C-alpha atoms as a printed R data frame, in Angstrom:
    type eleno elety resid chain resno       x       y       z
1   ATOM     1    CA   MET     A     1  -0.160 -10.749 -10.806
2   ATOM     2    CA   THR     A     2   3.566 -10.408  -9.985
3   ATOM     3    CA   ASP     A     3   5.373 -12.271  -7.353
4   ATOM     4    CA   GLU     A     4   5.103 -11.550  -3.654
5   ATOM     5    CA   LEU     A     5   7.661 -10.643  -1.369
6   ATOM     6    CA   GLN     A     6   9.215 -13.788  -0.135
7   ATOM     7    CA   LEU     A     7  10.404 -13.741   3.546
8   ATOM     8    CA   PRO     A     8  10.002 -16.202   6.099
9   ATOM     9    CA   ALA     A     9   6.991 -15.748   8.367
10  ATOM    10    CA   ASN     A    10   9.138 -14.587  11.398
11  ATOM    11    CA   GLU     A    11  10.449 -11.714   9.294
12  ATOM    12    CA   GLU     A    12   7.296 -10.588   8.423
13  ATOM    13    CA   LEU     A    13   7.228  -7.791  10.965
14  ATOM    14    CA   GLN     A    14  10.992  -6.908  10.383
15  ATOM    15    CA   VAL     A    15  11.614  -3.224   9.372
16  ATOM    16    CA   LEU     A    16  13.124  -3.068   6.041
17  ATOM    17    CA   GLY     A    17  16.036  -0.611   5.153
18  ATOM    18    CA   THR     A    18  15.675   2.202   2.844
19  ATOM    19    CA   GLU     A    19  17.471   0.113  -0.037
20  ATOM    20    CA   GLN     A    20  15.425  -2.904   0.718
21  ATOM    21    CA   VAL     A    21  12.103  -0.933   0.383
22  ATOM    22    CA   ARG     A    22  13.249   0.636  -2.908
23  ATOM    23    CA   GLN     A    23  14.437  -2.624  -4.016
24  ATOM    24    CA   GLN     A    24  11.342  -4.413  -3.245
25  ATOM    25    CA   LEU     A    25   8.942  -1.508  -4.903
26  ATOM    26    CA   THR     A    26  10.972  -2.226  -8.100
27  ATOM    27    CA   GLU     A    27  10.779  -5.883  -7.774
28  ATOM    28    CA   LEU     A    28   7.148  -5.969  -7.061
29  ATOM    29    CA   GLU     A    29   6.510  -3.730  -9.878
30  ATOM    30    CA   LEU     A    30   5.211  -0.737  -7.825
31  ATOM    31    CA   PRO     A    31   6.710   2.303  -9.642
32  ATOM    32    CA   ASN     A    32   3.764   4.711  -8.487
33  ATOM    33    CA   TRP     A    33   4.600   4.207  -4.935
34  ATOM    34    CA   GLU     A    34   7.169   6.403  -3.022
35  ATOM    35    CA   TYR     A    35   8.985   5.661  -0.053
36  ATOM    36    CA   ASP     A    36   9.130   8.563   2.646
37  ATOM    37    CA   GLU     A    37  12.202   7.816   4.769
38  ATOM    38    CA   GLU     A    38  11.323  10.361   7.356
39  ATOM    39    CA   GLU     A    39   7.582   9.081   7.607
40  ATOM    40    CA   GLN     A    40   9.046   5.344   7.240
41  ATOM    41    CA   ALA     A    41   6.167   4.957   5.041
42  ATOM    42    CA   ILE     A    42   5.141   3.957   1.436
43  ATOM    43    CA   THR     A    43   2.438   6.240  -0.401
44  ATOM    44    CA   ARG     A    44   0.487   6.232  -3.620
45  ATOM    45    CA   TRP     A    45  -1.788   8.942  -4.949
46  ATOM    46    CA   LEU     A    46  -4.664   7.469  -7.035
47  ATOM    47    CA   ALA     A    47  -7.129   9.438  -9.343
48  ATOM    48    CA   PHE     A    48 -10.648   7.929 -10.261
49  ATOM    49    CA   ARG     A    49 -13.432   9.077 -12.581
50  ATOM    50    CA   ASP     A    50 -15.523  10.504  -9.985
51  ATOM    51    CA   PHE     A    51 -16.248  10.421  -6.027
52  ATOM    52    CA   GLY     A    52 -18.319   7.074  -6.403
53  ATOM    53    CA   GLN     A    53 -15.558   5.454  -7.914
54  ATOM    54    CA   ALA     A    54 -12.984   6.544  -5.520
55  ATOM    55    CA   PHE     A    55 -15.308   5.758  -2.477
56  ATOM    56    CA   GLY     A    56 -15.749   2.276  -3.917
57  ATOM    57    CA   PHE     A    57 -12.203   1.743  -4.228
58  ATOM    58    CA   MET     A    58 -11.585   2.613  -0.596
59  ATOM    59    CA   THR     A    59 -14.494   0.409   0.607
60  ATOM    60    CA   ARG     A    60 -12.654  -2.425  -1.037
61  ATOM    61    CA   VAL     A    61  -9.500  -1.518   0.661
62  ATOM    62    CA   ALA     A    62 -11.199  -1.108   3.963
63  ATOM    63    CA   LEU     A    63 -12.638  -4.602   3.806
64  ATOM    64    CA   GLU     A    64  -9.551  -6.203   2.896
65  ATOM    65    CA   ALA     A    65  -7.703  -4.095   5.632
66  ATOM    66    CA   GLU     A    66  -9.943  -5.538   8.310
67  ATOM    67    CA   ARG     A    67  -9.449  -9.106   6.901
68  ATOM    68    CA   ARG     A    68  -5.713  -8.501   7.135
69  ATOM    69    CA   GLN     A    69  -5.829  -6.802  10.361
70  ATOM    70    CA   HIS     A    70  -3.337  -4.420   8.788
71  ATOM    71    CA   HIS     A    71  -4.950  -0.616   8.160
72  ATOM    72    CA   PRO     A    72  -3.666   2.209   5.840
73  ATOM    73    CA   GLU     A    73  -3.600   5.849   6.581
74  ATOM    74    CA   TRP     A    74  -5.329   7.630   3.963
75  ATOM    75    CA   PHE     A    75  -6.905  10.898   2.496
76  ATOM    76    CA   ASN     A    76  -9.636  11.486   0.074
77  ATOM    77    CA   LEU     A    77 -10.544  14.538  -1.932
78  ATOM    78    CA   TYR     A    78 -13.432  13.828  -4.367
79  ATOM    79    CA   ASN     A    79 -11.929  11.674  -6.962
80  ATOM    80    CA   ARG     A    80  -8.630  11.403  -5.433
81  ATOM    81    CA   VAL     A    81  -7.035   9.014  -2.748
82  ATOM    82    CA   GLU     A    82  -3.772   9.192  -1.169
83  ATOM    83    CA   ILE     A    83  -2.917   5.667   0.708
84  ATOM    84    CA   SER     A    84  -0.127   5.048   2.996
85  ATOM    85    CA   PHE     A    85   1.374   2.015   4.517
86  ATOM    86    CA   THR     A    86   3.656   1.483   7.443
87  ATOM    87    CA   THR     A    87   3.738  -1.055  10.181
88  ATOM    88    CA   HIS     A    88   3.312   1.071  13.211
89  ATOM    89    CA   ASP     A    89   3.979  -1.933  15.663
90  ATOM    90    CA   ALA     A    90   7.439  -2.420  13.988
91  ATOM    91    CA   GLY     A    91   8.100   1.245  13.336
92  ATOM    92    CA   GLY     A    92   8.619   1.383   9.548
93  ATOM    93    CA   VAL     A    93   8.173  -0.392   6.281
94  ATOM    94    CA   THR     A    94   7.716  -4.352   6.503
95  ATOM    95    CA   ALA     A    95   6.667  -7.121   4.136
96  ATOM    96    CA   ARG     A    96   3.129  -6.670   5.260
97  ATOM    97    CA   ASP     A    97   3.215  -3.156   3.900
98  ATOM    98    CA   LEU     A    98   4.711  -4.034   0.432
99  ATOM    99    CA   GLU     A    99   2.152  -7.176   0.058
100 ATOM   100    CA   PHE     A   100  -0.697  -4.773   1.035
101 ATOM   101    CA   ALA     A   101   0.496  -2.299  -1.563
102 ATOM   102    CA   ARG     A   102   0.897  -5.007  -4.352
103 ATOM   103    CA   TRP     A   103  -2.821  -5.996  -3.505
104 ATOM   104    CA   VAL     A   104  -3.925  -2.416  -3.681
105 ATOM   105    CA   GLU     A   105  -2.127  -1.852  -7.011
106 ATOM   106    CA   ASP     A   106  -3.924  -4.844  -8.562
107 ATOM   107    CA   MET     A   107  -7.346  -3.419  -7.015
108 ATOM   108    CA   ALA     A   108  -6.616   0.015  -8.454
109 ATOM   109    CA   ASP     A   109  -5.732  -1.535 -11.929
110 ATOM   110    CA   SER     A   110  -9.280  -3.363 -12.039
111 ATOM   111    CA   ALA     A   111 -11.050  -0.308 -10.587
112 ATOM   112    CA   ALA     A   112  -9.702   2.109 -13.534
């Protein structure tokens, strides 16, 4: 696993600027994630072997989201899952989103 985003706890909900988000996506080795400046979100599409594998992945992410009290926006179509993170309370992408995206990336690697 790569290094996590290192921000002081009081900066966890601070909205990151466009360049900060893009830099963190690179530093956290999240090349499959895209930053949508208009939506103020980071998004990734994942493809799995079948619906069962996609649903299993979504279930693991849902349980982790409950644990973190930070929920993604997502869409599922058969074996594909689109997942997006933004911190609605803050109004954009924060360290919480990037940390959860890193967790999702590791989970997707193990689910493949």
